[in-house]
Amino acid sequence: MAKNLVFKLGEEDFSSTIVKIDREKLYGRIVKKVIDDDGEECYAGHISADGLHIFGKTSFDSGYLNQDGLWLERKSLKILNQQDQVCPELPSSFDHPIELNNTLATEDYLMMNSKSVYHLLDAPVKLVSAVRDQDGFFQFPFNYRPHHHPDTAVLISNDLGLFMVVCESGQQFEYIGQEHFLPMDDDEDDSDEFDFAMM
């Protein structure tokens, strides 16, 4: 479903609808299914360490087993830093205007790993021109959903229009252990990957 972003350049705001470009939209897809004798779809499951339980494909969607074998609800977890302080969750980029006041050099952009691409369908001409005339790329933090650390996004213009490329954040959390988790209210975000093997 298409969503709108608002970009702020100087004193002006520019609203644009973004649509994700993915492999399926470019090439279509082939789905292979394994069917049992009753016509039901088969899928890979998991067997517990003691061999007594079989877990289905959705068994761990809502939580995890900690190192003591106790069940933890996904929504009850929080991320802490090394000082045992709760890392604040930053809002979605759709909730506020995105300031275009930082730039990224071309050589620095080419060293980043791109994970998803969005087409800005109805980008105003003035915004497209500003992106095209910019020395380098406008860069900004981007959260599709509220999250603890945003990715880096850049705007790119070509003959086909204006595009937003979302790159992997350079910030990585060091895993300390499940015993450092605290309760939280919101669901964990799912990453939104883009496969560049097609290019």
mmCIF file of C-alpha atoms in Angstrom:
data_model
loop_
_atom_site.group_PDB
_atom_site.id
_atom_site.type_symbol
_atom_site.label_atom_id
_atom_site.label_comp_id
_atom_site.label_asym_id
_atom_site.label_seq_id
_atom_site.Cartn_x
_atom_site.Cartn_y
_atom_site.Cartn_z
ATOM 1 C CA MET A 1 0.000 0.000 0.000
ATOM 2 C CA ALA A 2 1.374 3.406 -1.023
ATOM 3 C CA LYS A 3 2.260 5.836 1.775
ATOM 4 C CA ASN A 4 3.214 9.506 1.835
ATOM 5 C CA LEU A 5 6.430 11.093 3.050
ATOM 6 C CA VAL A 6 6.937 14.820 3.615
ATOM 7 C CA PHE A 7 10.362 16.280 2.825
ATOM 8 C CA LYS A 8 11.423 19.668 4.194
ATOM 9 C CA LEU A 9 13.904 21.639 2.101
ATOM 10 C CA GLY A 10 14.601 25.076 3.520
ATOM 11 C CA GLU A 11 11.241 26.567 4.447
ATOM 12 C CA GLU A 12 9.210 24.448 2.014
ATOM 13 C CA ASP A 13 7.517 21.090 2.528
ATOM 14 C CA PHE A 14 7.137 18.596 -0.329
ATOM 15 C CA SER A 15 4.781 15.612 -0.032
ATOM 16 C CA SER A 16 5.279 12.520 -2.154
ATOM 17 C CA THR A 17 3.786 9.047 -2.389
ATOM 18 C CA ILE A 18 6.326 6.240 -2.161
ATOM 19 C CA VAL A 19 5.916 2.779 -3.675
ATOM 20 C CA LYS A 20 8.406 0.008 -3.053
ATOM 21 C CA ILE A 21 10.185 -1.494 -6.044
ATOM 22 C CA ASP A 22 10.787 -5.179 -5.478
ATOM 23 C CA ARG A 23 11.773 -8.277 -7.412
ATOM 24 C CA GLU A 24 8.204 -9.502 -7.759
ATOM 25 C CA LYS A 25 7.014 -6.237 -9.320
ATOM 26 C CA LEU A 26 9.948 -6.226 -11.752
ATOM 27 C CA TYR A 27 9.962 -9.861 -12.821
ATOM 28 C CA GLY A 28 6.963 -11.598 -11.281
ATOM 29 C CA ARG A 29 7.597 -14.737 -9.242
ATOM 30 C CA ILE A 30 7.377 -18.493 -9.258
ATOM 31 C CA VAL A 31 6.130 -20.244 -6.139
ATOM 32 C CA LYS A 32 6.935 -23.915 -5.607
ATOM 33 C CA LYS A 33 4.680 -25.787 -3.213
ATOM 34 C CA VAL A 34 4.986 -29.281 -1.796
ATOM 35 C CA ILE A 35 1.581 -30.957 -1.389
ATOM 36 C CA ASP A 36 0.830 -34.054 0.685
ATOM 37 C CA ASP A 37 -1.550 -36.874 -0.264
ATOM 38 C CA ASP A 38 -4.499 -34.898 1.118
ATOM 39 C CA GLY A 39 -3.695 -31.819 -0.954
ATOM 40 C CA GLU A 40 -2.408 -29.862 2.034
ATOM 41 C CA GLU A 41 0.705 -27.674 1.669
ATOM 42 C CA CYS A 42 3.817 -28.948 3.454
ATOM 43 C CA TYR A 43 6.373 -26.751 5.184
ATOM 44 C CA ALA A 44 9.581 -27.210 7.168
ATOM 45 C CA GLY A 45 9.177 -27.500 10.931
ATOM 46 C CA HIS A 46 11.593 -27.578 13.858
ATOM 47 C CA ILE A 47 12.174 -30.302 16.440
ATOM 48 C CA SER A 48 13.005 -29.349 20.022
ATOM 49 C CA ALA A 49 16.396 -30.244 21.482
ATOM 50 C CA ASP A 50 14.862 -33.068 23.528
ATOM 51 C CA GLY A 51 13.170 -34.478 20.416
ATOM 52 C CA LEU A 52 9.735 -34.425 22.066
ATOM 53 C CA HIS A 53 8.155 -31.434 20.321
ATOM 54 C CA ILE A 54 7.624 -30.287 16.748
ATOM 55 C CA PHE A 55 7.250 -26.552 16.095
ATOM 56 C CA GLY A 56 5.330 -25.219 13.103
ATOM 57 C CA LYS A 57 6.215 -22.294 10.858
ATOM 58 C CA THR A 58 4.406 -19.750 13.061
ATOM 59 C CA SER A 59 5.436 -21.153 16.443
ATOM 60 C CA PHE A 60 7.919 -18.357 17.187
ATOM 61 C CA ASP A 61 6.106 -15.425 15.588
ATOM 62 C CA SER A 62 4.971 -14.031 18.937
ATOM 63 C CA GLY A 63 7.942 -14.831 21.154
ATOM 64 C CA TYR A 64 11.188 -16.619 21.973
ATOM 65 C CA LEU A 65 12.592 -19.281 24.263
ATOM 66 C CA ASN A 66 15.299 -17.879 26.540
ATOM 67 C CA GLN A 67 18.447 -19.761 27.601
ATOM 68 C CA ASP A 68 16.513 -21.345 30.487
ATOM 69 C CA GLY A 69 13.814 -22.658 28.165
ATOM 70 C CA LEU A 70 11.226 -20.140 29.369
ATOM 71 C CA TRP A 71 8.833 -18.528 26.894
ATOM 72 C CA LEU A 72 9.189 -14.740 26.369
ATOM 73 C CA GLU A 73 6.528 -12.771 24.523
ATOM 74 C CA ARG A 74 8.028 -10.664 21.728
ATOM 75 C CA LYS A 75 6.107 -7.587 22.905
ATOM 76 C CA SER A 76 7.541 -7.980 26.424
ATOM 77 C CA LEU A 77 11.138 -7.367 25.302
ATOM 78 C CA LYS A 78 13.197 -4.180 25.342
ATOM 79 C CA ILE A 79 16.634 -3.353 24.003
ATOM 80 C CA LEU A 80 19.212 -2.136 26.552
ATOM 81 C CA ASN A 81 22.601 -0.568 26.032
ATOM 82 C CA GLN A 82 25.755 -1.661 27.850
ATOM 83 C CA GLN A 83 24.858 0.635 30.753
ATOM 84 C CA ASP A 84 21.541 -1.258 31.165
ATOM 85 C CA GLN A 85 19.609 1.792 29.968
ATOM 86 C CA VAL A 86 16.600 1.314 27.717
ATOM 87 C CA CYS A 87 17.375 2.390 24.153
ATOM 88 C CA PRO A 88 14.673 4.864 23.069
ATOM 89 C CA GLU A 89 12.541 3.955 20.084
ATOM 90 C CA LEU A 90 12.545 6.596 17.362
ATOM 91 C CA PRO A 91 9.307 7.472 15.511
ATOM 92 C CA SER A 92 8.404 6.414 11.991
ATOM 93 C CA SER A 93 9.581 8.732 9.223
ATOM 94 C CA PHE A 94 5.967 8.979 8.093
ATOM 95 C CA ASP A 95 5.067 10.778 11.333
ATOM 96 C CA HIS A 96 7.042 13.981 10.739
ATOM 97 C CA PRO A 97 8.698 15.999 7.923
ATOM 98 C CA ILE A 98 12.127 14.745 6.854
ATOM 99 C CA GLU A 99 14.767 17.479 6.918
ATOM 100 C CA LEU A 100 16.939 17.556 3.789
ATOM 101 C CA ASN A 101 19.951 19.372 5.213
ATOM 102 C CA ASN A 102 22.687 16.702 5.043
ATOM 103 C CA THR A 103 24.492 15.388 1.988
ATOM 104 C CA LEU A 104 26.462 12.256 1.213
ATOM 105 C CA ALA A 105 29.368 12.137 -1.238
ATOM 106 C CA THR A 106 28.984 9.800 -4.209
ATOM 107 C CA GLU A 107 31.978 7.654 -3.216
ATOM 108 C CA ASP A 108 30.559 7.214 0.306
ATOM 109 C CA TYR A 109 27.168 6.201 -1.053
ATOM 110 C CA LEU A 110 28.751 3.586 -3.328
ATOM 111 C CA MET A 111 30.346 1.952 -0.270
ATOM 112 C CA MET A 112 26.963 1.410 1.421
ATOM 113 C CA ASN A 113 24.748 -1.687 1.194
ATOM 114 C CA SER A 114 21.353 -0.890 -0.292
ATOM 115 C CA LYS A 115 18.431 -2.879 1.119
ATOM 116 C CA SER A 116 15.310 -1.387 -0.486
ATOM 117 C CA VAL A 117 14.275 1.106 -3.170
ATOM 118 C CA TYR A 118 11.134 3.253 -3.327
ATOM 119 C CA HIS A 119 9.763 5.259 -6.253
ATOM 120 C CA LEU A 120 8.454 8.716 -5.326
ATOM 121 C CA LEU A 121 5.512 8.735 -7.711
ATOM 122 C CA ASP A 122 4.249 12.303 -7.520
ATOM 123 C CA ALA A 123 7.354 14.155 -6.367
ATOM 124 C CA PRO A 124 7.045 17.930 -6.976
ATOM 125 C CA VAL A 125 9.199 19.263 -9.826
ATOM 126 C CA LYS A 126 11.011 21.622 -7.457
ATOM 127 C CA LEU A 127 12.089 18.736 -5.233
ATOM 128 C CA VAL A 128 13.223 16.648 -8.214
ATOM 129 C CA SER A 129 15.270 19.592 -9.513
ATOM 130 C CA ALA A 130 16.865 20.165 -6.107
ATOM 131 C CA VAL A 131 17.898 16.510 -5.896
ATOM 132 C CA ARG A 132 19.245 16.523 -9.455
ATOM 133 C CA ASP A 133 21.273 19.710 -8.913
ATOM 134 C CA GLN A 134 22.673 18.617 -5.543
ATOM 135 C CA ASP A 135 26.393 17.876 -5.335
ATOM 136 C CA GLY A 136 26.214 14.347 -3.940
ATOM 137 C CA PHE A 137 23.021 12.949 -2.402
ATOM 138 C CA PHE A 138 20.574 14.188 0.192
ATOM 139 C CA GLN A 139 20.801 11.729 3.081
ATOM 140 C CA PHE A 140 18.571 11.330 6.120
ATOM 141 C CA PRO A 141 17.685 8.765 8.802
ATOM 142 C CA PHE A 142 14.729 6.578 7.809
ATOM 143 C CA ASN A 143 12.445 4.400 9.912
ATOM 144 C CA TYR A 144 9.605 2.686 8.079
ATOM 145 C CA ARG A 145 8.147 1.819 11.474
ATOM 146 C CA PRO A 146 9.160 3.090 14.936
ATOM 147 C CA HIS A 147 12.533 1.527 15.685
ATOM 148 C CA HIS A 148 15.579 1.918 17.898
ATOM 149 C CA HIS A 149 18.076 2.790 15.161
ATOM 150 C CA PRO A 150 17.099 4.139 11.732
ATOM 151 C CA ASP A 151 18.637 3.209 8.420
ATOM 152 C CA THR A 152 20.218 5.792 6.135
ATOM 153 C CA ALA A 153 18.242 6.811 3.051
ATOM 154 C CA VAL A 154 19.285 8.890 0.055
ATOM 155 C CA LEU A 155 17.338 10.549 -2.751
ATOM 156 C CA ILE A 156 18.357 9.817 -6.344
ATOM 157 C CA SER A 157 16.983 11.408 -9.501
ATOM 158 C CA ASN A 158 17.190 10.076 -13.053
ATOM 159 C CA ASP A 159 15.184 10.174 -16.287
ATOM 160 C CA LEU A 160 12.548 7.861 -14.765
ATOM 161 C CA GLY A 161 11.853 10.088 -11.766
ATOM 162 C CA LEU A 162 12.820 10.409 -8.118
ATOM 163 C CA PHE A 163 13.806 7.435 -5.986
ATOM 164 C CA MET A 164 14.644 6.816 -2.331
ATOM 165 C CA VAL A 165 17.316 4.181 -1.657
ATOM 166 C CA VAL A 166 17.365 2.807 1.885
ATOM 167 C CA CYS A 167 20.771 1.559 3.018
ATOM 168 C CA GLU A 168 21.699 -0.572 5.983
ATOM 169 C CA SER A 169 22.529 1.361 9.104
ATOM 170 C CA GLY A 170 26.165 1.343 10.118
ATOM 171 C CA GLN A 171 25.106 1.139 13.768
ATOM 172 C CA GLN A 172 24.911 -2.403 15.083
ATOM 173 C CA PHE A 173 23.856 -3.538 18.541
ATOM 174 C CA GLU A 174 26.146 -5.943 20.342
ATOM 175 C CA TYR A 175 24.192 -8.940 21.603
ATOM 176 C CA ILE A 176 24.620 -9.172 25.383
ATOM 177 C CA GLY A 177 22.109 -11.888 26.261
ATOM 178 C CA GLN A 178 18.435 -12.544 26.855
ATOM 179 C CA GLU A 179 18.738 -11.994 30.582
ATOM 180 C CA HIS A 180 19.107 -8.266 29.838
ATOM 181 C CA PHE A 181 15.658 -7.954 28.265
ATOM 182 C CA LEU A 182 12.994 -5.794 29.922
ATOM 183 C CA PRO A 183 9.230 -5.581 29.200
ATOM 184 C CA MET A 184 8.092 -3.365 26.327
ATOM 185 C CA ASP A 185 4.723 -2.409 24.850
ATOM 186 C CA ASP A 186 5.211 -2.401 21.078
ATOM 187 C CA ASP A 187 5.801 -5.263 18.647
ATOM 188 C CA GLU A 188 9.261 -5.710 17.210
ATOM 189 C CA ASP A 189 9.778 -4.327 13.727
ATOM 190 C CA ASP A 190 10.302 -6.598 10.752
ATOM 191 C CA SER A 191 13.113 -5.694 8.366
ATOM 192 C CA ASP A 192 12.191 -4.787 4.816
ATOM 193 C CA GLU A 193 14.840 -6.329 2.545
ATOM 194 C CA PHE A 194 15.463 -5.630 -1.152
ATOM 195 C CA ASP A 195 17.283 -8.241 -3.241
ATOM 196 C CA PHE A 196 19.879 -6.615 -5.498
ATOM 197 C CA ALA A 197 20.907 -9.921 -7.052
ATOM 198 C CA MET A 198 18.469 -9.094 -9.861
ATOM 199 C CA MET A 199 20.588 -6.166 -11.076
#
